[in-house]
Tab-separated table of C-alpha atoms in Angstrom:
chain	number	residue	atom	x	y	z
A	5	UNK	CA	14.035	64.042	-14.613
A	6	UNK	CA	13.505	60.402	-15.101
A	7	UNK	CA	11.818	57.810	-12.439
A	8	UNK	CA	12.132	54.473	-12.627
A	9	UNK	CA	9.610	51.824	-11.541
A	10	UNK	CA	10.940	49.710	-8.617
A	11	UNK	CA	12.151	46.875	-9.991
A	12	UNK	CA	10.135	43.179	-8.311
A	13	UNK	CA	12.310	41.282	-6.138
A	14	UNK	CA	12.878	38.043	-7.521
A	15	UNK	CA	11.040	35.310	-5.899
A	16	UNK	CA	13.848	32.834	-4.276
A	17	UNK	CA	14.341	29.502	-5.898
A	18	UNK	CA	13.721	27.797	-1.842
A	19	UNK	CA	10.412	29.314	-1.979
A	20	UNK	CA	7.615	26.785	-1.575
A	21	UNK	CA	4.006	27.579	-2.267
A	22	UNK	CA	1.972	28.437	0.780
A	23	UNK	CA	0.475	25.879	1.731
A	24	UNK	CA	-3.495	25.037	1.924
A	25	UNK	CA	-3.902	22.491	4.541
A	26	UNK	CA	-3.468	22.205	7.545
A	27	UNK	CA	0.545	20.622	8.226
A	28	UNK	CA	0.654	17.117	9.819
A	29	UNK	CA	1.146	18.271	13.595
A	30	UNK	CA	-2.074	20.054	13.295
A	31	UNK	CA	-4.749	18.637	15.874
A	32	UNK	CA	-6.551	18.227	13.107
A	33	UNK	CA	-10.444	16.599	13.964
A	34	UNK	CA	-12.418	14.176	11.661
A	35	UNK	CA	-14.649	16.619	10.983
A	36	UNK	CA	-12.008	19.736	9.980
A	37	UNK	CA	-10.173	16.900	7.967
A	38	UNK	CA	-13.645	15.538	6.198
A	39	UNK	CA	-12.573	12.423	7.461
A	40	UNK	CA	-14.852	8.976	7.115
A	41	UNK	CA	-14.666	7.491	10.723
A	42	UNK	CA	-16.644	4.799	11.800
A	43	UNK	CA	-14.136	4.294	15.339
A	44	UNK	CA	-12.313	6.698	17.288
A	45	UNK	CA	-8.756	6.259	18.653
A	46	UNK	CA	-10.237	5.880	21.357
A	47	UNK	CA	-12.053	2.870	20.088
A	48	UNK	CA	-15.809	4.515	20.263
A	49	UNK	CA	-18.238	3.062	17.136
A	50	UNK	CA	-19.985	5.795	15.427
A	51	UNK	CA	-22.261	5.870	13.227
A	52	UNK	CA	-22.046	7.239	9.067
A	53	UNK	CA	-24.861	8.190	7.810
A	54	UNK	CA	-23.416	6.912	4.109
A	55	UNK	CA	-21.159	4.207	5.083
A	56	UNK	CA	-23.265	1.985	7.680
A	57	UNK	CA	-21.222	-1.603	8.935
A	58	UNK	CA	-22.414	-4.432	10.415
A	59	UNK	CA	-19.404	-6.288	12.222
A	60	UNK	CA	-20.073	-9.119	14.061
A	61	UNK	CA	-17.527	-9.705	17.329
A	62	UNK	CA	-15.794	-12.451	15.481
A	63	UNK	CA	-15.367	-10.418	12.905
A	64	UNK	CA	-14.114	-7.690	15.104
A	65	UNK	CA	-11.771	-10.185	16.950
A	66	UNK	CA	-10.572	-11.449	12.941
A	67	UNK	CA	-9.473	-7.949	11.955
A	68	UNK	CA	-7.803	-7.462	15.365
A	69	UNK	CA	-5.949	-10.745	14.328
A	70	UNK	CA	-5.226	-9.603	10.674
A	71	UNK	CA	-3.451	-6.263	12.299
A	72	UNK	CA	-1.151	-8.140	14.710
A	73	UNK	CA	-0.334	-10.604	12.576
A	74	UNK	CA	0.684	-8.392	9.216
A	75	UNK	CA	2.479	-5.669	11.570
A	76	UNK	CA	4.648	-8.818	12.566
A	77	UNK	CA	5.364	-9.678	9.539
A	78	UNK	CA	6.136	-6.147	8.651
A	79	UNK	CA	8.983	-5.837	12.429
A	80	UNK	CA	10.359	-9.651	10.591
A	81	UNK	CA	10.764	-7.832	7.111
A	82	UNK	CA	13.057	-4.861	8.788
A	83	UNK	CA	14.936	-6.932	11.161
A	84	UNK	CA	15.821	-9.158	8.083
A	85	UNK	CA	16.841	-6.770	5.997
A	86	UNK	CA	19.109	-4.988	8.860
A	87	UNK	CA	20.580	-8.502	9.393
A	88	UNK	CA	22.091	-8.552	5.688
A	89	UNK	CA	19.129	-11.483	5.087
A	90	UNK	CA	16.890	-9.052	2.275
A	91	UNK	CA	18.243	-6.310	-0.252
A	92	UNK	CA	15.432	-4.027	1.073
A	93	UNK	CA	12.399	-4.057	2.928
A	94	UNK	CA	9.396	-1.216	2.564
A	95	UNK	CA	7.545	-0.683	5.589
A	96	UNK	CA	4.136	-0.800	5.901
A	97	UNK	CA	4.177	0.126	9.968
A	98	UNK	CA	1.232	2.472	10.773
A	99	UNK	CA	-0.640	1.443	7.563
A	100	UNK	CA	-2.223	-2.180	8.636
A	101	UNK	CA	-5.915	-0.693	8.900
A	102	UNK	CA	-5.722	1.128	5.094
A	103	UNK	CA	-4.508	-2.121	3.726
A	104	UNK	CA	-6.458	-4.704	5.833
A	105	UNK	CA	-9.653	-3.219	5.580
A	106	UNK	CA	-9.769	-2.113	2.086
A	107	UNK	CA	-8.202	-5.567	1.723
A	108	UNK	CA	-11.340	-7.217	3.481
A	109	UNK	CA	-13.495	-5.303	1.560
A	110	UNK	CA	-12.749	-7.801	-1.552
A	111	UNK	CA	-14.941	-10.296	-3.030
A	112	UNK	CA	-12.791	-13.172	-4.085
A	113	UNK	CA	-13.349	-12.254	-7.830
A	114	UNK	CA	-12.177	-8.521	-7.124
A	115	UNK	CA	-8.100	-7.865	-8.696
A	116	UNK	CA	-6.023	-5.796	-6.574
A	117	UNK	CA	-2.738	-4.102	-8.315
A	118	UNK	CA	-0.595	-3.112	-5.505
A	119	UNK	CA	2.726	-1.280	-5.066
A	120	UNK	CA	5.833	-2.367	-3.181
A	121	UNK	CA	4.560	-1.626	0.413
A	122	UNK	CA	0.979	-3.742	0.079
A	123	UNK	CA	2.292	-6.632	2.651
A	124	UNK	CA	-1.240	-6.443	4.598
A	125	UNK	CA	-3.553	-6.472	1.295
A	126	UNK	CA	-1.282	-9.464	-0.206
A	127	UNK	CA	-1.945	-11.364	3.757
A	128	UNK	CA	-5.538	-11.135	3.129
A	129	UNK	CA	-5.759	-12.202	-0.452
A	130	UNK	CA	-3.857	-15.294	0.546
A	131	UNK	CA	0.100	-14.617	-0.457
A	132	UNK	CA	2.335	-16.044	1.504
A	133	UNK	CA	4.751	-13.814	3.517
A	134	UNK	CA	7.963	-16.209	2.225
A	135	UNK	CA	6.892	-15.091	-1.637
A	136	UNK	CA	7.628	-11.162	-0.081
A	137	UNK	CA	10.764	-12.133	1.358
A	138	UNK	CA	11.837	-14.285	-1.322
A	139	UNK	CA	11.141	-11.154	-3.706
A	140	UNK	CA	13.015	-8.592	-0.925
A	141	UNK	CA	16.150	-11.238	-0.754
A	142	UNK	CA	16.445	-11.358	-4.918
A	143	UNK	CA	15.729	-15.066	-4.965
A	144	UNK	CA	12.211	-14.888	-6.982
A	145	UNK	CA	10.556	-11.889	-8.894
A	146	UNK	CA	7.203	-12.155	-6.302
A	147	UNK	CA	6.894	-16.458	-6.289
A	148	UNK	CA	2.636	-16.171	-6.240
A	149	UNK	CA	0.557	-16.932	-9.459
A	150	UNK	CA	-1.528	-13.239	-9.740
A	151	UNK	CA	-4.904	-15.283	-11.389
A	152	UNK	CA	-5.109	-17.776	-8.268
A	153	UNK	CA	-4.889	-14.883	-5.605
A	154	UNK	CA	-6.079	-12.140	-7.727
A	155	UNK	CA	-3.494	-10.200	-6.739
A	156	UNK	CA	-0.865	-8.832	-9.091
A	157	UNK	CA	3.105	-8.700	-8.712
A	158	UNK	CA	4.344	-6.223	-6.708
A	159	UNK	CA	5.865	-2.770	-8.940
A	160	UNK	CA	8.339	-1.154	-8.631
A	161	UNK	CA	7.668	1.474	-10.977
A	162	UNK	CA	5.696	4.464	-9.242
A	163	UNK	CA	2.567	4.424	-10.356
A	164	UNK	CA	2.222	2.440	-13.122
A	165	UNK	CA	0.537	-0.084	-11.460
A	166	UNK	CA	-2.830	2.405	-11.826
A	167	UNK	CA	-2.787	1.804	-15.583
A	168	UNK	CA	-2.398	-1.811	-15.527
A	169	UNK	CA	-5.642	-1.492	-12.976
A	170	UNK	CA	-7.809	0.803	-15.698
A	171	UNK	CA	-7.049	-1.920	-18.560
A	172	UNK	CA	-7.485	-4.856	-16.498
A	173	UNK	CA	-11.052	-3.418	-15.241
A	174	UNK	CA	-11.621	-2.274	-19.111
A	175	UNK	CA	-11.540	-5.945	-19.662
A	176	UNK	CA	-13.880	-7.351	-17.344
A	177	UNK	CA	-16.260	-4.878	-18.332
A	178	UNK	CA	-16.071	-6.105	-21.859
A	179	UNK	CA	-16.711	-9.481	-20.868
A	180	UNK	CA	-19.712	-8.645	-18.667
A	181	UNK	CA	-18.067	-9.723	-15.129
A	182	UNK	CA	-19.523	-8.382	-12.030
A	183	UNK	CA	-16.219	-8.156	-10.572
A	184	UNK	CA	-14.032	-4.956	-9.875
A	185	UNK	CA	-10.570	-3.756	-9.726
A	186	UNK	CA	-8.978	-2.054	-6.881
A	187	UNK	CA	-5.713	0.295	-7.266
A	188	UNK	CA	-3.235	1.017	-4.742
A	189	UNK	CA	-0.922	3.729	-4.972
A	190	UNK	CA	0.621	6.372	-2.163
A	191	UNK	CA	0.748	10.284	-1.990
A	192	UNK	CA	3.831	10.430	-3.314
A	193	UNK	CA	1.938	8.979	-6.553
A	194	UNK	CA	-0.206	10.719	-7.144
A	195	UNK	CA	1.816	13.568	-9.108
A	196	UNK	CA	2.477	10.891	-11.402
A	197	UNK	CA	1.522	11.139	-14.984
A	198	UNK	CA	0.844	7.199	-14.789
A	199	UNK	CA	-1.951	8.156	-12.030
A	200	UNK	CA	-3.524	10.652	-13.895
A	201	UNK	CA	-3.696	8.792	-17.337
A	202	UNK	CA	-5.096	6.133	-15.649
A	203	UNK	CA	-7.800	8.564	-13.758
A	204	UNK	CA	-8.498	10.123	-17.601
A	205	UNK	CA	-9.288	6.040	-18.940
A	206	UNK	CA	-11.179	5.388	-16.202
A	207	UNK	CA	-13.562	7.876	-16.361
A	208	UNK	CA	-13.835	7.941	-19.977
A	209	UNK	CA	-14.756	4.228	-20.046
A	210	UNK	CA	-16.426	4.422	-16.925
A	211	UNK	CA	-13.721	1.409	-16.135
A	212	UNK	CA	-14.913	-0.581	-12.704
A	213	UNK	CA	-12.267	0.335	-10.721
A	214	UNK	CA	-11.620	1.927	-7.810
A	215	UNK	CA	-8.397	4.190	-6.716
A	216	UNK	CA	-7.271	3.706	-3.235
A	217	UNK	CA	-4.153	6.314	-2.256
A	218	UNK	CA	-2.731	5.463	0.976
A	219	UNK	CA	-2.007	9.205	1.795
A	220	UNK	CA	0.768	8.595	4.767
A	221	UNK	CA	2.108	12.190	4.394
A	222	UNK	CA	5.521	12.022	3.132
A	223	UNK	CA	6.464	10.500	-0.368
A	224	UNK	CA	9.731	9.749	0.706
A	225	UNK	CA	11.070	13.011	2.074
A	226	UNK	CA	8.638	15.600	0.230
A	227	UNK	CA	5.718	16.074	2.680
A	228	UNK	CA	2.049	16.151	1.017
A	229	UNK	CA	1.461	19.545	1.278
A	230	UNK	CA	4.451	20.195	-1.146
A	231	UNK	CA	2.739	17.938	-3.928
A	232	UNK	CA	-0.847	19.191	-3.825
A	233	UNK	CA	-2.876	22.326	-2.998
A	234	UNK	CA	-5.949	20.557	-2.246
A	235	UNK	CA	-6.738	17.332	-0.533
A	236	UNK	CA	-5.908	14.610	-2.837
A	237	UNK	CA	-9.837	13.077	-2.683
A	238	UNK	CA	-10.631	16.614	-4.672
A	239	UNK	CA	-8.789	15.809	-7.525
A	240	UNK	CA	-11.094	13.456	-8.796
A	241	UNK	CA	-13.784	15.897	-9.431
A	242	UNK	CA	-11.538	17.384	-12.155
A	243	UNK	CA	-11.854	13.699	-13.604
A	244	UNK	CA	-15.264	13.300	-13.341
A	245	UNK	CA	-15.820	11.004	-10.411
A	246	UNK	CA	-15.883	11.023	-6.745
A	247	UNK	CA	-13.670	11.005	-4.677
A	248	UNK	CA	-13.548	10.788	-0.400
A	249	UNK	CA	-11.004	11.301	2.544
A	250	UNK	CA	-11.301	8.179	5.192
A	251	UNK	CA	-9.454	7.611	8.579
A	252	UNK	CA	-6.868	5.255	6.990
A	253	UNK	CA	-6.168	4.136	11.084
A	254	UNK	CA	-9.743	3.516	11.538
A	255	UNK	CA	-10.009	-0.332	9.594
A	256	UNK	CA	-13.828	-0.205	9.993
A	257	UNK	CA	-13.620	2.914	7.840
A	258	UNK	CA	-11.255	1.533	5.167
A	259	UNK	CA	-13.833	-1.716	5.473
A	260	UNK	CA	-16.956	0.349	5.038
A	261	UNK	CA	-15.675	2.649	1.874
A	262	UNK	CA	-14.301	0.130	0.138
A	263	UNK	CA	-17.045	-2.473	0.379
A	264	UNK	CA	-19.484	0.779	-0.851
A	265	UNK	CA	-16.814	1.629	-3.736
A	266	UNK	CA	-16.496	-1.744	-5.087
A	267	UNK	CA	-20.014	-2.472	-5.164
A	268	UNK	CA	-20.438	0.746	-6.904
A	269	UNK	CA	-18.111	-0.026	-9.287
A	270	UNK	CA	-19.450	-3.381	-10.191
A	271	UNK	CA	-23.043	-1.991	-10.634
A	272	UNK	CA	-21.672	-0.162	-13.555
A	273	UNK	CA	-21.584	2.807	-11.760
A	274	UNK	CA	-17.298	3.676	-12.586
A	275	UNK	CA	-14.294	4.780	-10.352
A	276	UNK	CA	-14.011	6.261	-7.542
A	277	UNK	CA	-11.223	7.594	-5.204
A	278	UNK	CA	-10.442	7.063	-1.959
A	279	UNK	CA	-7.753	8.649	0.228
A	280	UNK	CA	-6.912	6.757	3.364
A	281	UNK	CA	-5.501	9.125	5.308
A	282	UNK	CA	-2.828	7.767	7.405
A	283	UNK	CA	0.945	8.133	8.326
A	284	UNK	CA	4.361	6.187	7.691
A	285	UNK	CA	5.463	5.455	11.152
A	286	UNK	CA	8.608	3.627	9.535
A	287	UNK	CA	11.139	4.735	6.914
A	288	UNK	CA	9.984	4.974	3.322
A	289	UNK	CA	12.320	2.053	3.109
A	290	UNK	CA	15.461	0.304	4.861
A	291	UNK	CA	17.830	2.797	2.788
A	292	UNK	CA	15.951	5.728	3.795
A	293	UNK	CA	16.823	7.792	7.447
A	294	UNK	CA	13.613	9.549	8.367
A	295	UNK	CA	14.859	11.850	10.754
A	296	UNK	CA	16.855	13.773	9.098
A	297	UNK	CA	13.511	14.967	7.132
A	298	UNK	CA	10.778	15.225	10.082
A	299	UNK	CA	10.225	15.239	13.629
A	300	UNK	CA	10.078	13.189	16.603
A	301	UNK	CA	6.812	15.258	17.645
A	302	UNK	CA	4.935	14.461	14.517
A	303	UNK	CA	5.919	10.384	14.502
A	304	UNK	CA	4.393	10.888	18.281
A	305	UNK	CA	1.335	12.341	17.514
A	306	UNK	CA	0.701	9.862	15.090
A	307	UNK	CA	1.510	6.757	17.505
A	308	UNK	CA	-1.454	8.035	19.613
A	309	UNK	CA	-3.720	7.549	16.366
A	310	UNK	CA	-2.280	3.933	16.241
A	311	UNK	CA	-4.984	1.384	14.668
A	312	UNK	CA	-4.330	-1.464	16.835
A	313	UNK	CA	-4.517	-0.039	19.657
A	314	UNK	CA	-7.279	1.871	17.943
A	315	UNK	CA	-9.571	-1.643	17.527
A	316	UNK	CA	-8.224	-3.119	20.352
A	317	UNK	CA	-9.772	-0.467	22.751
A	318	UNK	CA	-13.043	-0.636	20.976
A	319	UNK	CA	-12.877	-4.770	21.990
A	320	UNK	CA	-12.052	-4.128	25.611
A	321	UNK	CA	-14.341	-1.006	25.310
A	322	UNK	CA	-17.205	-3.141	24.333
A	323	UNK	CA	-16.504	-6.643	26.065
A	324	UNK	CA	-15.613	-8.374	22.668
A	325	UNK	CA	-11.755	-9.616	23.941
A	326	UNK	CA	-10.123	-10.410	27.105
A	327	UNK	CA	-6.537	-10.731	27.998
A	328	UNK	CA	-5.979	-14.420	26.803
A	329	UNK	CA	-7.410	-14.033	23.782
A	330	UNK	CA	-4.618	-11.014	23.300
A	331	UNK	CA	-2.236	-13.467	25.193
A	332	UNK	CA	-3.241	-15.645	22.142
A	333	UNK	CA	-3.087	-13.578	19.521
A	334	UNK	CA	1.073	-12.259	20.677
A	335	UNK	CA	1.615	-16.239	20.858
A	336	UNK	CA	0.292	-16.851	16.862
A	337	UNK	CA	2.745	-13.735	16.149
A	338	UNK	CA	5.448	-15.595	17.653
A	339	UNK	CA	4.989	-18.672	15.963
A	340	UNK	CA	4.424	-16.772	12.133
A	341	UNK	CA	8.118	-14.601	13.006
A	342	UNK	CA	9.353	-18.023	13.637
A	343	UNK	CA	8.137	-19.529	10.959
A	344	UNK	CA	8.744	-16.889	8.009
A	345	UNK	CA	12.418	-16.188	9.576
A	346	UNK	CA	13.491	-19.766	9.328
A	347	UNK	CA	11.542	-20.193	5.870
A	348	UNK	CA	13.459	-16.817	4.615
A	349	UNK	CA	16.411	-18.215	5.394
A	350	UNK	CA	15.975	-21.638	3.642
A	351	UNK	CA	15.302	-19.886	0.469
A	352	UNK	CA	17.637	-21.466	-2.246
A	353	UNK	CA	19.597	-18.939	-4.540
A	354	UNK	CA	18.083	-19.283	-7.950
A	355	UNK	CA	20.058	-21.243	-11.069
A	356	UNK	CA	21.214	-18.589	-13.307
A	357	UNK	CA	19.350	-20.507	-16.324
A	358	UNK	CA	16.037	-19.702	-14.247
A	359	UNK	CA	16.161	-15.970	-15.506
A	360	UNK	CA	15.098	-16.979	-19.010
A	361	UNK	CA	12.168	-19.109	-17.449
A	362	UNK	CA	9.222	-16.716	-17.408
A	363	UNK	CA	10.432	-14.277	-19.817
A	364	UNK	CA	8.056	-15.286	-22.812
A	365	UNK	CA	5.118	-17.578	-22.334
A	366	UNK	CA	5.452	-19.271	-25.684
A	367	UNK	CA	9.182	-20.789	-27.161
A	368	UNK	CA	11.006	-18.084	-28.342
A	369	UNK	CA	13.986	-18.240	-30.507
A	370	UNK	CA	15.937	-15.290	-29.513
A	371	UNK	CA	15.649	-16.780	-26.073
A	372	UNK	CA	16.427	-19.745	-26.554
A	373	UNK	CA	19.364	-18.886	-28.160
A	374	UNK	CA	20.711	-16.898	-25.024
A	375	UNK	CA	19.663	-19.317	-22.802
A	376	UNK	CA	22.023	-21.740	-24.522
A	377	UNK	CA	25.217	-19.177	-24.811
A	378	UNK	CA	24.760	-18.706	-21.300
A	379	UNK	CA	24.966	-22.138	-20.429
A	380	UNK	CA	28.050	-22.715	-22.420
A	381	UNK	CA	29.610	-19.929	-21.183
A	382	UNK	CA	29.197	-20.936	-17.421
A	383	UNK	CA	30.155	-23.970	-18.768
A	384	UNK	CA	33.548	-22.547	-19.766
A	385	UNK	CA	34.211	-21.951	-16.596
A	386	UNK	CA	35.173	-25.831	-15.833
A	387	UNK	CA	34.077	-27.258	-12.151
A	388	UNK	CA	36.948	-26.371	-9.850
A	389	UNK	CA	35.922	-22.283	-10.936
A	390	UNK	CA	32.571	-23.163	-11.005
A	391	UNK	CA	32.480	-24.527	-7.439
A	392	UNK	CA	33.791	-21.431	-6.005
């Protein structure tokens, strides 16, 4: 008599990989989360042993502004786009205090290499909201000059960005600056090759840059916890570097890190991640329907953690703002929708000879040979066909 060995069952294709952390409806507390928190949501100050901030009440009250005023710009973005006025808008709603105060955190030498979503870094480094929507509408491939703001084109490309960073901060170290590079990249990112070369360059070269992942919990419809087995921060140990987990709501936080990252990488002392952990209250983008991949519960939990409310509680809380100074901060928001609606829709459609403009900064013969069989061919077309 023979026996046979039971045979395994077969693990299911759906199976996911149980997961390490905590999901995103968790009451999760700074501490479980190894969070960086200088404010609560309630809008309490407390202190960081490592991270210490100084903010003066103007300073306070400029932040506030800087929230209020990007999250406008943000609402004017999505009602745009669901007017038929851009091709797409990505939301940055929930995000203002990652962006803001890692954004603040800048010296005016600093570079920042952004993604598509960095709307509240590019208001503090100067860009004009009209060069977003003119980019979002097809009319201009970003409109700003990256040396004068020190802030690069927008990409599109998922991750790539991070590499551009790690050269660019290569460079400055080879030419003895004191300046540093900051990266921004999401979650979602992350599991990118891109991110990863760029984390193997950096340390190798000891490059004076600094990662910052906005970790708002879903890369599109894929939650975090499907991407990584440990918090992202951890993964730059297996680099060589350090890496930490801040409040990405709390913009004192984001202020604090940063500020301490950059300086540390312009001392020579090389990269460093941060994780600003924070949520996507919007859509991944204007194409994208969000609830048909997560919960109403979980978008509420997260609107209690919101970080304007967030700061302005800590101003009431400490004296810092009244009402008309709110009063006059809703009033400058009104007057900026205004403004960037009617400036969106005054954009002119570019000439179709424009798209051979910027493509080479020297003469080039191959393109100047398109540029003029274009231009006969539309040409061709005579001015009654033309015109229409």
């Amino acid at each position: 008599m023979t026996t046979r060995t039971p045979a395994r069952p077969r693990r299911s294709a759906q199976a996911q990989p149980p997961a390490l952390e905590q999901g995103a409806l968790a009451p999760e507390t700074s501490a479980e989360l190894q969070l960086i928190q200088l404010l609560t949501p309630e809008g309490e100050r407390i202190p960081h042993p490592d991270y210490p901030l100084e903010v003066t009440p103007d300073e306070a009250r400029s932040l506030y502004r800087d929230l209020v005023l990007v999250r406008r710009v943000d609402a004017e973005g999505t009602a745009l786009q669901r007017q038929g006025e851009l091709g797409l808008w990505a939301s940055l709603l929930g995000q203002e205090a990652a962006q803001v105060g890692s954004g603040r955190a800048m010296r005016p030498g600093d570079f920042a290499f952004p993604t598509y979503r960095e709307h509240g870094v590019a208001w503090v480094r100067g860009v004009p909201p009209i060069n977003l929507l003119g980019m979002f509408r097809g009319v201009n491939n970003g409109g700003w000059d990256p040396h004068e703001k020190n802030f690069m084109l927008y990409t599109i490309v998922i991750g790539s960005q991070t590499l551009h960073a790690v050269g660019y901060a290569m460079g400055i170290q080879r030419d003895g600056s004191d300046e540093a590079v900051i990266a921004y990249f999401g979650d979602g990112a992350s599991s990118q090759g891109d991110v990863n070369e760029a984390f193997v360059f950096a340390a190798s070269y000891n490059a004076p840059v600094v990662f910052f992942c906005q970790n708002n919990q879903w890369a599109i419809s894929e939650p975090t916890e499907r991407q990584s087995r440990v918090p992202l921060y951890r993964r730059a140990s297996g680099f060589g570097f350090p890496g930490v987990r801040v409040d990405g709501n709390d913009v004192f936080a984001c202020l604090a890190v940063t500020r301490a990252a950059l300086d540390r990488a312009r001392s020579g002392e090389g990269p460093m991640l941060i994780e600003a952990y924070t949520y996507r209250m919007g859509a991944h983008t204007t194409s994208d329907d969000p609830t048909r991949y997560r919960g109403n519960d979980e978008v509420e939990l997260w609107r209690a953690r919101d970080p304007i409310a967030r700061l302005r509680a800590h101003l009431v809380r400490e004296g810092l703002a009244d009402d008309e100074f709110f009063a006059g901060i809703d009033a400058e928001a009104d007057a900026l929708a205004a403004q960037i609606r009617a400036g969106c829709l005054a954009l002119p459609d570019p000439q179709p000879l424009s798209m051979f403009d910027h493509a080479y900064a020297e003469p080039h013969q191959q393109i100047d040979a398109e540029r003029a069989w274009l231009a006969s061919y539309l040409d061709s077309f005579g001015d009654e066909e033309a015109a229409r």
